[in-house]
């Protein structure tokens, strides 16, 4: 019985985390789309530093978040 | 995670910043000079001399051409990283506690101290990223903090808002063009100063640290508190990690506080929390005094902490760090949600 109780508590924790993660991912998708639309409307590049950094050989290695 | 110890400051560290590529670390301390270090081996790249007072703050522009610094000598200075040359000095009425470039490096803000009959302000200058160019003397915008002085401030995505954290625990949102205050919200405990404000990579949300022993993740659009991270010691700094959904908090009771309360430990550890679940994951020890600043490499390879003890400790993340995931994260990834 104790083990059952423990398992259901674990399940509740996991379900809670799942809900938090779903909420977070939904917000991220929404805000990213919103900002992309706003950048486009203002005629701005998606990456704010596009055009600022001079082309170098290392360019391919660059990770842009 | 074996740390690299950066020894070059003789006084307490005040701020640490990585450049965008994550290969250079800039540090400021109360000893009046700025240091630049290579992140991968801790070798010192250079020092920047000229300020006549304790340094409080440093920032690097997004192209890694210039750094800006603010100090107790009431000046902001602009330096060319490569040559170490001071390109510009702006004077203010009081000490400068925080500087930050906006997302494209076209503007710089400076937070000034409230003192000697002067209210705290946030001032904005236009920046030309060409080190050969003349920089303008003009302050294009001045926001005066009538209620409570700003302790930290920064630029949101699109340079749309200036967001400030205040001494009274509130956070303000200003229109970055006009300086008009759009919002002011009690985020942390009343009269508990906000000690740090750092951005997510896209500047749509940020994290604040406070003496009230919490850090908060806040939406820059509406100042909604999305997450609260509860610690057991006053916090001086908080940073958001890219690649992994973590946040890193730094703080610790100062020497006086320790003797008064808990002499056994000042709790001088960097604390890792899961960003979304707000659960503590782990701690990293090492400093002999409070952590004044934590910073994360924007490419996600390492983090650095700067202490009251005068040291910077750089930690390269290892495989265990990258492998660590929660079950629900693995499931979300498997289902293509992440």
mmCIF file of C-alpha atoms in Angstrom:
data_model
loop_
_atom_site.group_PDB
_atom_site.id
_atom_site.type_symbol
_atom_site.label_atom_id
_atom_site.label_comp_id
_atom_site.label_asym_id
_atom_site.label_seq_id
_atom_site.Cartn_x
_atom_site.Cartn_y
_atom_site.Cartn_z
ATOM 1 C CA UNK A 1 0.000 0.000 0.000
ATOM 2 C CA UNK A 2 2.856 2.360 0.917
ATOM 3 C CA UNK A 3 4.527 1.595 -2.383
ATOM 4 C CA UNK A 4 1.285 2.400 -4.184
ATOM 5 C CA UNK A 5 0.984 5.660 -2.387
ATOM 6 C CA UNK A 6 4.591 6.506 -3.305
ATOM 7 C CA UNK A 7 3.965 5.627 -6.921
ATOM 8 C CA UNK A 8 0.889 7.815 -7.168
ATOM 9 C CA UNK A 9 2.763 10.698 -5.538
ATOM 10 C CA UNK A 10 5.522 10.249 -8.117
ATOM 11 C CA UNK A 11 2.917 10.198 -10.838
ATOM 12 C CA UNK A 12 1.462 13.462 -9.561
ATOM 13 C CA UNK A 13 4.919 15.076 -9.602
ATOM 14 C CA UNK A 14 5.559 13.874 -13.136
ATOM 15 C CA UNK A 15 2.154 15.091 -14.298
ATOM 16 C CA UNK A 16 2.819 18.476 -12.690
ATOM 17 C CA UNK A 17 6.144 18.753 -14.496
ATOM 18 C CA UNK A 18 4.533 17.739 -17.750
ATOM 19 C CA UNK A 19 1.965 20.504 -17.355
ATOM 20 C CA UNK A 20 4.688 23.081 -16.580
ATOM 21 C CA UNK A 21 6.705 22.001 -19.599
ATOM 22 C CA UNK A 22 3.677 22.090 -21.927
ATOM 23 C CA UNK A 23 2.785 25.569 -20.687
ATOM 24 C CA UNK A 24 6.332 26.756 -21.187
ATOM 25 C CA UNK A 25 6.676 25.328 -24.684
ATOM 26 C CA UNK A 26 3.325 26.816 -25.694
ATOM 27 C CA UNK A 27 4.404 30.255 -24.457
ATOM 28 C CA UNK A 28 7.754 29.990 -26.247
ATOM 29 C CA UNK A 29 6.073 29.081 -29.553
ATOM 30 C CA UNK A 30 3.679 32.003 -29.197
ATOM 31 C CA UNK A 31 6.243 34.652 -28.216
ATOM 32 C CA UNK A 32 8.732 33.546 -30.880
ATOM 33 C CA UNK A 33 6.086 33.901 -33.569
ATOM 34 C CA UNK A 34 4.975 37.260 -32.209
ATOM 35 C CA UNK A 35 8.498 38.680 -32.142
ATOM 36 C CA UNK A 36 9.283 37.324 -35.626
ATOM 37 C CA UNK A 37 6.140 39.035 -36.979
ATOM 38 C CA UNK A 38 7.046 42.282 -35.228
ATOM 39 C CA UNK A 39 10.586 42.205 -36.625
ATOM 40 C CA UNK A 40 9.254 41.646 -40.115
ATOM 41 C CA UNK A 41 6.735 44.471 -39.755
ATOM 42 C CA UNK A 42 9.545 46.824 -38.709
ATOM 43 C CA UNK A 43 11.736 45.661 -41.573
ATOM 44 C CA UNK A 44 14.319 44.229 -39.200
ATOM 45 C CA UNK A 45 16.331 41.038 -39.804
ATOM 46 C CA UNK A 46 15.353 38.017 -37.687
ATOM 47 C CA UNK A 47 18.829 37.979 -36.170
ATOM 48 C CA UNK A 48 19.485 41.444 -34.693
ATOM 49 C CA UNK A 49 23.198 41.347 -35.482
ATOM 50 C CA UNK A 50 22.806 40.226 -39.100
ATOM 51 C CA UNK A 51 25.000 42.447 -41.226
ATOM 52 C CA UNK A 52 26.957 43.719 -38.205
ATOM 53 C CA UNK A 53 29.483 40.895 -38.081
ATOM 54 C CA UNK A 54 32.018 40.825 -40.877
ATOM 55 C CA UNK A 55 32.208 37.572 -42.838
ATOM 56 C CA UNK A 56 35.110 35.433 -41.690
ATOM 57 C CA UNK A 57 36.262 31.872 -42.267
ATOM 58 C CA UNK A 58 34.847 30.925 -38.888
ATOM 59 C CA UNK A 59 31.379 31.941 -40.004
ATOM 60 C CA UNK A 60 30.317 28.330 -40.534
ATOM 61 C CA UNK A 61 31.231 27.428 -36.981
ATOM 62 C CA UNK A 62 29.063 30.120 -35.541
ATOM 63 C CA UNK A 63 26.025 28.914 -33.675
ATOM 64 C CA UNK A 64 23.211 31.410 -33.734
ATOM 65 C CA UNK A 65 20.621 30.858 -31.073
ATOM 66 C CA UNK B 1 33.472 20.297 -13.741
ATOM 67 C CA UNK B 2 36.996 21.215 -12.740
ATOM 68 C CA UNK B 3 37.221 24.994 -12.552
ATOM 69 C CA UNK B 4 39.859 27.303 -13.964
ATOM 70 C CA UNK B 5 40.840 29.965 -11.458
ATOM 71 C CA UNK B 6 41.394 33.426 -12.907
ATOM 72 C CA UNK B 7 43.733 35.445 -10.750
ATOM 73 C CA UNK B 8 44.187 39.048 -11.759
ATOM 74 C CA UNK B 9 41.999 41.095 -9.489
ATOM 75 C CA UNK B 10 43.045 42.168 -6.001
ATOM 76 C CA UNK B 11 39.576 43.151 -4.840
ATOM 77 C CA UNK B 12 36.004 41.869 -4.872
ATOM 78 C CA UNK B 13 34.556 41.061 -8.289
ATOM 79 C CA UNK B 14 31.578 43.168 -9.357
ATOM 80 C CA UNK B 15 30.522 41.852 -12.780
ATOM 81 C CA UNK B 16 31.414 39.174 -15.310
ATOM 82 C CA UNK B 17 30.385 39.152 -18.971
ATOM 83 C CA UNK B 18 31.028 36.756 -21.852
ATOM 84 C CA UNK B 19 31.167 37.968 -25.427
ATOM 85 C CA UNK B 20 28.613 36.567 -27.878
ATOM 86 C CA UNK B 21 30.924 33.828 -29.167
ATOM 87 C CA UNK B 22 31.662 32.718 -25.608
ATOM 88 C CA UNK B 23 35.439 32.762 -26.098
ATOM 89 C CA UNK B 24 36.290 35.888 -24.071
ATOM 90 C CA UNK B 25 35.325 36.755 -20.487
ATOM 91 C CA UNK B 26 35.406 40.331 -19.182
ATOM 92 C CA UNK B 27 35.530 41.006 -15.477
ATOM 93 C CA UNK B 28 35.335 44.103 -13.292
ATOM 94 C CA UNK B 29 36.314 44.502 -9.655
ATOM 95 C CA UNK B 30 36.743 47.180 -7.045
ATOM 96 C CA UNK B 31 40.444 47.391 -7.972
ATOM 97 C CA UNK B 32 39.905 49.914 -10.798
ATOM 98 C CA UNK B 33 40.789 47.843 -13.863
ATOM 99 C CA UNK B 34 38.935 45.589 -16.273
ATOM 100 C CA UNK B 35 40.361 42.176 -17.198
ATOM 101 C CA UNK B 36 39.767 40.179 -20.383
ATOM 102 C CA UNK B 37 40.405 36.411 -20.377
ATOM 103 C CA UNK B 38 40.272 33.530 -22.816
ATOM 104 C CA UNK B 39 37.368 31.361 -21.658
ATOM 105 C CA UNK B 40 38.883 28.014 -22.687
ATOM 106 C CA UNK B 41 42.167 28.236 -20.756
ATOM 107 C CA UNK B 42 41.862 31.220 -18.440
ATOM 108 C CA UNK B 43 44.828 33.035 -19.961
ATOM 109 C CA UNK B 44 44.668 36.780 -19.566
ATOM 110 C CA UNK B 45 44.117 38.584 -22.845
ATOM 111 C CA UNK B 46 44.554 42.053 -21.426
ATOM 112 C CA UNK B 47 43.651 44.716 -18.919
ATOM 113 C CA UNK B 48 42.034 48.095 -19.430
ATOM 114 C CA UNK B 49 43.372 50.907 -17.253
ATOM 115 C CA UNK B 50 42.028 54.431 -16.843
ATOM 116 C CA UNK B 51 39.182 54.468 -14.341
ATOM 117 C CA UNK B 52 39.916 56.325 -11.088
ATOM 118 C CA UNK B 53 37.514 54.420 -8.843
ATOM 119 C CA UNK B 54 36.008 51.013 -8.162
ATOM 120 C CA UNK B 55 34.572 49.412 -11.274
ATOM 121 C CA UNK B 56 30.967 48.312 -11.001
ATOM 122 C CA UNK B 57 30.019 47.100 -14.424
ATOM 123 C CA UNK B 58 31.107 46.024 -17.903
ATOM 124 C CA UNK B 59 29.390 44.974 -21.123
ATOM 125 C CA UNK B 60 30.599 43.870 -24.535
ATOM 126 C CA UNK B 61 28.911 44.807 -27.798
ATOM 127 C CA UNK B 62 27.377 41.994 -29.928
ATOM 128 C CA UNK B 63 30.209 42.139 -32.479
ATOM 129 C CA UNK B 64 32.974 41.861 -29.816
ATOM 130 C CA UNK B 65 34.597 45.095 -30.991
ATOM 131 C CA UNK B 66 34.007 47.378 -28.003
ATOM 132 C CA UNK B 67 33.419 47.130 -24.283
ATOM 133 C CA UNK B 68 31.761 49.721 -22.073
ATOM 134 C CA UNK B 69 32.464 50.100 -18.358
ATOM 135 C CA UNK B 70 31.010 52.082 -15.482
ATOM 136 C CA UNK B 71 32.714 53.066 -12.232
ATOM 137 C CA UNK B 72 32.681 54.955 -8.952
ATOM 138 C CA UNK B 73 34.602 57.770 -10.686
ATOM 139 C CA UNK B 74 31.252 58.885 -12.220
ATOM 140 C CA UNK B 75 32.268 57.912 -15.752
ATOM 141 C CA UNK B 76 31.328 55.463 -18.455
ATOM 142 C CA UNK B 77 34.216 54.533 -20.722
ATOM 143 C CA UNK B 78 34.208 52.903 -24.117
ATOM 144 C CA UNK B 79 37.210 50.747 -25.058
ATOM 145 C CA UNK B 80 38.438 48.990 -28.166
ATOM 146 C CA UNK B 81 38.833 45.341 -27.116
ATOM 147 C CA UNK B 82 41.707 44.521 -29.477
ATOM 148 C CA UNK B 83 43.971 47.521 -28.771
ATOM 149 C CA UNK B 84 42.915 48.327 -25.194
ATOM 150 C CA UNK B 85 42.489 51.956 -26.258
ATOM 151 C CA UNK B 86 39.955 54.107 -24.395
ATOM 152 C CA UNK B 87 37.786 55.617 -27.138
ATOM 153 C CA UNK B 88 35.371 57.738 -25.120
ATOM 154 C CA UNK B 89 34.612 58.998 -21.627
ATOM 155 C CA UNK B 90 31.108 60.131 -20.623
ATOM 156 C CA UNK B 91 30.794 61.976 -17.307
ATOM 157 C CA UNK B 92 27.865 61.762 -14.881
ATOM 158 C CA UNK B 93 26.936 63.323 -11.538
ATOM 159 C CA UNK B 94 27.298 60.101 -9.570
ATOM 160 C CA UNK B 95 28.740 56.571 -9.786
ATOM 161 C CA UNK B 96 27.683 54.303 -12.643
ATOM 162 C CA UNK B 97 26.400 50.969 -11.375
ATOM 163 C CA UNK B 98 25.359 49.200 -14.581
ATOM 164 C CA UNK B 99 25.908 49.496 -18.337
ATOM 165 C CA UNK B 100 24.332 47.445 -21.119
ATOM 166 C CA UNK B 101 24.388 47.497 -24.927
ATOM 167 C CA UNK B 102 21.127 46.908 -26.760
ATOM 168 C CA UNK B 103 20.719 43.912 -29.088
ATOM 169 C CA UNK B 104 22.435 45.458 -32.128
ATOM 170 C CA UNK B 105 25.004 47.524 -30.234
ATOM 171 C CA UNK B 106 23.615 50.831 -31.512
ATOM 172 C CA UNK B 107 22.868 52.175 -28.026
ATOM 173 C CA UNK B 108 24.235 51.893 -24.516
ATOM 174 C CA UNK B 109 22.403 52.515 -21.258
ATOM 175 C CA UNK B 110 23.990 53.531 -17.969
ATOM 176 C CA UNK B 111 22.407 53.339 -14.503
ATOM 177 C CA UNK B 112 23.606 56.103 -12.193
ATOM 178 C CA UNK B 113 23.615 56.103 -8.402
ATOM 179 C CA UNK B 114 21.404 58.283 -6.187
ATOM 180 C CA UNK B 115 23.617 60.482 -4.056
ATOM 181 C CA UNK B 116 24.435 64.064 -2.937
ATOM 182 C CA UNK B 117 21.103 65.532 -3.990
ATOM 183 C CA UNK B 118 21.039 63.675 -7.304
ATOM 184 C CA UNK B 119 18.293 61.177 -8.095
ATOM 185 C CA UNK B 120 19.212 57.889 -9.715
ATOM 186 C CA UNK B 121 18.900 57.898 -13.496
ATOM 187 C CA UNK B 122 19.079 55.662 -16.541
ATOM 188 C CA UNK B 123 20.902 57.416 -19.375
ATOM 189 C CA UNK B 124 21.165 56.353 -23.006
ATOM 190 C CA UNK B 125 23.966 57.119 -25.467
ATOM 191 C CA UNK B 126 24.197 56.355 -29.188
ATOM 192 C CA UNK B 127 27.135 54.122 -30.071
ATOM 193 C CA UNK B 128 29.111 53.808 -33.280
ATOM 194 C CA UNK B 129 30.621 50.313 -33.411
ATOM 195 C CA UNK B 130 33.438 51.487 -35.677
ATOM 196 C CA UNK B 131 36.441 52.008 -33.346
ATOM 197 C CA UNK B 132 37.787 54.719 -35.687
ATOM 198 C CA UNK B 133 34.557 56.732 -35.534
ATOM 199 C CA UNK B 134 33.837 59.740 -33.335
ATOM 200 C CA UNK B 135 31.381 58.947 -30.500
ATOM 201 C CA UNK B 136 28.671 61.431 -29.628
ATOM 202 C CA UNK B 137 28.804 63.317 -26.306
ATOM 203 C CA UNK B 138 25.047 63.577 -26.149
ATOM 204 C CA UNK B 139 22.838 61.609 -23.807
ATOM 205 C CA UNK B 140 19.885 60.915 -26.071
ATOM 206 C CA UNK B 141 17.562 59.884 -23.251
ATOM 207 C CA UNK B 142 17.485 60.388 -19.469
ATOM 208 C CA UNK B 143 15.023 58.501 -17.303
ATOM 209 C CA UNK B 144 14.895 59.850 -13.746
ATOM 210 C CA UNK B 145 13.875 57.371 -11.053
ATOM 211 C CA UNK B 146 11.735 59.523 -8.751
ATOM 212 C CA UNK B 147 10.378 56.713 -6.569
ATOM 213 C CA UNK B 148 13.248 54.320 -5.957
ATOM 214 C CA UNK B 149 16.654 54.332 -7.653
ATOM 215 C CA UNK B 150 17.369 51.712 -10.296
ATOM 216 C CA UNK B 151 20.043 49.209 -9.314
ATOM 217 C CA UNK B 152 20.113 47.314 -12.621
ATOM 218 C CA UNK B 153 18.648 47.836 -16.098
ATOM 219 C CA UNK B 154 18.696 46.371 -19.573
ATOM 220 C CA UNK B 155 17.207 46.366 -23.093
ATOM 221 C CA UNK B 156 14.429 44.038 -24.207
ATOM 222 C CA UNK B 157 14.033 42.375 -27.643
ATOM 223 C CA UNK B 158 13.797 44.887 -30.509
ATOM 224 C CA UNK B 159 15.188 47.500 -28.074
ATOM 225 C CA UNK B 160 11.502 48.118 -27.441
ATOM 226 C CA UNK B 161 11.613 48.436 -23.658
ATOM 227 C CA UNK B 162 14.154 49.414 -21.059
ATOM 228 C CA UNK B 163 13.551 47.242 -18.025
ATOM 229 C CA UNK B 164 14.908 48.312 -14.637
ATOM 230 C CA UNK B 165 15.139 46.607 -11.271
ATOM 231 C CA UNK B 166 14.943 48.934 -8.273
ATOM 232 C CA UNK B 167 16.201 49.213 -4.725
ATOM 233 C CA UNK B 168 12.630 48.777 -3.392
ATOM 234 C CA UNK B 169 12.161 45.381 -5.090
ATOM 235 C CA UNK B 170 10.046 46.681 -7.969
ATOM 236 C CA UNK B 171 10.645 46.253 -11.683
ATOM 237 C CA UNK B 172 9.845 49.002 -14.212
ATOM 238 C CA UNK B 173 9.153 48.839 -17.902
ATOM 239 C CA UNK B 174 9.935 51.993 -19.913
ATOM 240 C CA UNK B 175 9.389 52.823 -23.550
ATOM 241 C CA UNK B 176 12.980 52.720 -24.800
ATOM 242 C CA UNK B 177 12.382 55.526 -27.337
ATOM 243 C CA UNK B 178 10.542 58.063 -25.175
ATOM 244 C CA UNK B 179 11.542 56.994 -21.656
ATOM 245 C CA UNK B 180 7.895 56.959 -20.578
ATOM 246 C CA UNK B 181 7.224 54.556 -17.714
ATOM 247 C CA UNK B 182 4.730 51.958 -18.925
ATOM 248 C CA UNK B 183 4.625 49.743 -15.856
ATOM 249 C CA UNK B 184 6.072 49.360 -12.358
ATOM 250 C CA UNK B 185 5.394 46.156 -10.420
ATOM 251 C CA UNK B 186 6.377 44.900 -6.982
ATOM 252 C CA UNK B 187 8.232 41.752 -8.026
ATOM 253 C CA UNK B 188 10.419 41.047 -5.001
ATOM 254 C CA UNK B 189 9.813 41.680 -1.301
ATOM 255 C CA UNK B 190 9.286 45.405 -0.556
ATOM 256 C CA UNK B 191 12.557 47.220 0.176
ATOM 257 C CA UNK B 192 14.653 44.211 -0.795
ATOM 258 C CA UNK B 193 16.986 45.477 -3.540
ATOM 259 C CA UNK B 194 17.136 43.774 -6.908
ATOM 260 C CA UNK B 195 20.787 42.901 -7.398
ATOM 261 C CA UNK B 196 20.904 41.520 -10.935
ATOM 262 C CA UNK B 197 18.929 41.352 -14.159
ATOM 263 C CA UNK B 198 20.039 39.090 -17.004
ATOM 264 C CA UNK B 199 18.339 38.278 -20.309
ATOM 265 C CA UNK B 200 17.354 35.181 -22.197
ATOM 266 C CA UNK B 201 19.120 34.870 -25.562
ATOM 267 C CA UNK B 202 16.231 36.519 -27.427
ATOM 268 C CA UNK B 203 15.562 39.148 -24.714
ATOM 269 C CA UNK B 204 11.862 38.261 -24.419
ATOM 270 C CA UNK B 205 12.284 37.320 -20.762
ATOM 271 C CA UNK B 206 14.804 37.885 -18.006
ATOM 272 C CA UNK B 207 15.821 36.745 -14.550
ATOM 273 C CA UNK B 208 16.163 38.971 -11.496
ATOM 274 C CA UNK B 209 18.082 38.204 -8.298
ATOM 275 C CA UNK B 210 17.254 39.826 -4.974
ATOM 276 C CA UNK B 211 18.384 40.153 -1.397
ATOM 277 C CA UNK B 212 14.989 38.585 -0.532
ATOM 278 C CA UNK B 213 16.641 35.186 -1.293
ATOM 279 C CA UNK B 214 14.708 34.565 -4.488
ATOM 280 C CA UNK B 215 15.271 34.862 -8.198
ATOM 281 C CA UNK B 216 12.372 35.365 -10.610
ATOM 282 C CA UNK B 217 11.871 34.686 -14.278
ATOM 283 C CA UNK B 218 9.867 37.534 -15.804
ATOM 284 C CA UNK B 219 8.114 38.139 -19.114
ATOM 285 C CA UNK B 220 9.473 41.378 -20.639
ATOM 286 C CA UNK B 221 6.166 42.119 -22.413
ATOM 287 C CA UNK B 222 3.929 42.350 -19.349
ATOM 288 C CA UNK B 223 6.278 41.873 -16.346
ATOM 289 C CA UNK B 224 4.444 38.683 -15.400
ATOM 290 C CA UNK B 225 6.425 36.523 -12.966
ATOM 291 C CA UNK B 226 6.644 33.161 -14.741
ATOM 292 C CA UNK B 227 8.881 31.323 -12.244
ATOM 293 C CA UNK B 228 10.249 31.818 -8.743
ATOM 294 C CA UNK B 229 13.465 30.153 -7.571
ATOM 295 C CA UNK B 230 13.727 30.000 -3.794
ATOM 296 C CA UNK B 231 17.185 30.022 -2.182
ATOM 297 C CA UNK B 232 18.258 30.153 1.469
ATOM 298 C CA UNK B 233 20.659 33.063 1.212
ATOM 299 C CA UNK B 234 20.562 36.626 -0.188
ATOM 300 C CA UNK B 235 21.218 36.583 -3.938
ATOM 301 C CA UNK B 236 23.571 38.851 -5.857
ATOM 302 C CA UNK B 237 23.311 37.397 -9.322
ATOM 303 C CA UNK B 238 21.310 35.092 -11.595
ATOM 304 C CA UNK B 239 21.853 33.861 -15.126
ATOM 305 C CA UNK B 240 19.894 31.807 -17.688
ATOM 306 C CA UNK B 241 21.709 28.968 -19.459
ATOM 307 C CA UNK B 242 21.308 28.415 -23.205
ATOM 308 C CA UNK B 243 21.156 24.819 -24.549
ATOM 309 C CA UNK B 244 19.854 23.514 -21.216
ATOM 310 C CA UNK B 245 16.779 24.849 -19.426
ATOM 311 C CA UNK B 246 18.622 25.806 -16.248
ATOM 312 C CA UNK B 247 19.263 28.959 -14.276
ATOM 313 C CA UNK B 248 22.304 29.614 -12.073
ATOM 314 C CA UNK B 249 22.043 31.695 -8.903
ATOM 315 C CA UNK B 250 24.881 33.189 -6.875
ATOM 316 C CA UNK B 251 24.952 34.953 -3.540
ATOM 317 C CA UNK B 252 25.791 34.334 0.093
ATOM 318 C CA UNK B 253 25.628 36.098 3.398
ATOM 319 C CA UNK B 254 28.364 38.733 3.685
ATOM 320 C CA UNK B 255 30.997 38.405 6.417
ATOM 321 C CA UNK B 256 29.081 40.532 8.902
ATOM 322 C CA UNK B 257 25.878 38.603 8.348
ATOM 323 C CA UNK B 258 27.626 35.274 8.844
ATOM 324 C CA UNK B 259 28.974 36.092 12.282
ATOM 325 C CA UNK B 260 25.589 37.394 13.327
ATOM 326 C CA UNK B 261 23.608 34.400 12.157
ATOM 327 C CA UNK B 262 25.203 31.204 10.979
ATOM 328 C CA UNK B 263 28.961 31.114 11.469
ATOM 329 C CA UNK B 264 29.348 27.627 10.062
ATOM 330 C CA UNK B 265 28.660 28.506 6.487
ATOM 331 C CA UNK B 266 28.121 31.555 4.348
ATOM 332 C CA UNK B 267 26.656 29.300 1.669
ATOM 333 C CA UNK B 268 29.076 30.452 -1.007
ATOM 334 C CA UNK B 269 27.830 28.188 -3.737
ATOM 335 C CA UNK B 270 26.508 28.541 -7.262
ATOM 336 C CA UNK B 271 23.035 26.979 -7.309
ATOM 337 C CA UNK B 272 21.549 25.312 -10.352
ATOM 338 C CA UNK B 273 17.763 25.179 -10.762
ATOM 339 C CA UNK B 274 15.643 23.793 -13.548
ATOM 340 C CA UNK B 275 14.293 26.846 -15.357
ATOM 341 C CA UNK B 276 10.824 25.442 -16.038
ATOM 342 C CA UNK B 277 10.263 23.199 -12.990
ATOM 343 C CA UNK B 278 11.963 25.649 -10.559
ATOM 344 C CA UNK B 279 13.501 22.718 -8.668
ATOM 345 C CA UNK B 280 17.048 22.873 -7.361
ATOM 346 C CA UNK B 281 19.337 20.471 -9.235
ATOM 347 C CA UNK B 282 22.768 20.979 -7.739
ATOM 348 C CA UNK B 283 25.365 23.284 -6.207
ATOM 349 C CA UNK B 284 28.953 24.130 -7.024
ATOM 350 C CA UNK B 285 31.265 25.127 -4.199
ATOM 351 C CA UNK B 286 34.578 26.919 -4.402
ATOM 352 C CA UNK B 287 34.451 30.579 -3.427
ATOM 353 C CA UNK B 288 35.533 31.825 0.007
ATOM 354 C CA UNK B 289 33.042 34.674 0.013
ATOM 355 C CA UNK B 290 29.692 35.592 -1.514
ATOM 356 C CA UNK B 291 29.280 35.192 -5.258
ATOM 357 C CA UNK B 292 28.813 38.688 -6.648
ATOM 358 C CA UNK B 293 28.306 37.776 -10.287
ATOM 359 C CA UNK B 294 27.505 34.672 -12.317
ATOM 360 C CA UNK B 295 27.558 34.594 -16.115
ATOM 361 C CA UNK B 296 26.931 31.892 -18.681
ATOM 362 C CA UNK B 297 28.697 31.429 -22.011
ATOM 363 C CA UNK B 298 26.061 32.325 -24.686
ATOM 364 C CA UNK B 299 27.092 29.202 -26.627
ATOM 365 C CA UNK B 300 26.398 27.086 -23.536
ATOM 366 C CA UNK B 301 29.843 25.553 -23.006
ATOM 367 C CA UNK B 302 30.782 27.058 -19.636
ATOM 368 C CA UNK B 303 29.841 29.411 -16.845
ATOM 369 C CA UNK B 304 31.876 31.742 -14.650
ATOM 370 C CA UNK B 305 31.398 33.113 -11.159
ATOM 371 C CA UNK B 306 33.072 36.119 -9.569
ATOM 372 C CA UNK B 307 33.402 36.333 -5.815
ATOM 373 C CA UNK B 308 33.861 38.785 -3.004
ATOM 374 C CA UNK B 309 37.101 36.782 -2.554
ATOM 375 C CA UNK B 310 38.596 38.399 -5.691
ATOM 376 C CA UNK B 311 38.572 35.271 -7.840
ATOM 377 C CA UNK B 312 36.832 34.336 -11.046
ATOM 378 C CA UNK B 313 36.125 30.611 -11.411
ATOM 379 C CA UNK B 314 35.346 29.278 -14.888
ATOM 380 C CA UNK B 315 33.631 25.899 -15.155
ATOM 381 C CA UNK B 316 33.455 23.996 -18.439
ATOM 382 C CA UNK B 317 30.257 21.936 -18.525
ATOM 383 C CA UNK B 318 30.874 18.201 -18.800
ATOM 384 C CA UNK B 319 28.928 15.355 -20.371
ATOM 385 C CA UNK B 320 26.864 14.709 -17.255
ATOM 386 C CA UNK B 321 25.591 18.266 -17.392
ATOM 387 C CA UNK B 322 24.412 17.932 -20.987
ATOM 388 C CA UNK B 323 22.993 14.425 -20.449
ATOM 389 C CA UNK B 324 20.916 15.402 -17.422
ATOM 390 C CA UNK B 325 17.221 15.462 -18.379
ATOM 391 C CA UNK B 326 13.880 14.885 -16.719
ATOM 392 C CA UNK B 327 11.620 12.103 -17.931
ATOM 393 C CA UNK B 328 9.021 14.554 -19.225
ATOM 394 C CA UNK B 329 11.721 16.380 -21.199
ATOM 395 C CA UNK B 330 12.833 13.137 -22.855
ATOM 396 C CA UNK B 331 9.216 12.359 -23.730
ATOM 397 C CA UNK B 332 8.632 15.846 -25.136
ATOM 398 C CA UNK B 333 11.782 15.509 -27.223
ATOM 399 C CA UNK B 334 10.729 12.086 -28.488
ATOM 400 C CA UNK B 335 7.397 13.553 -29.539
ATOM 401 C CA UNK B 336 9.139 16.396 -31.354
ATOM 402 C CA UNK B 337 7.782 19.095 -29.016
ATOM 403 C CA UNK B 338 11.272 20.308 -28.108
#
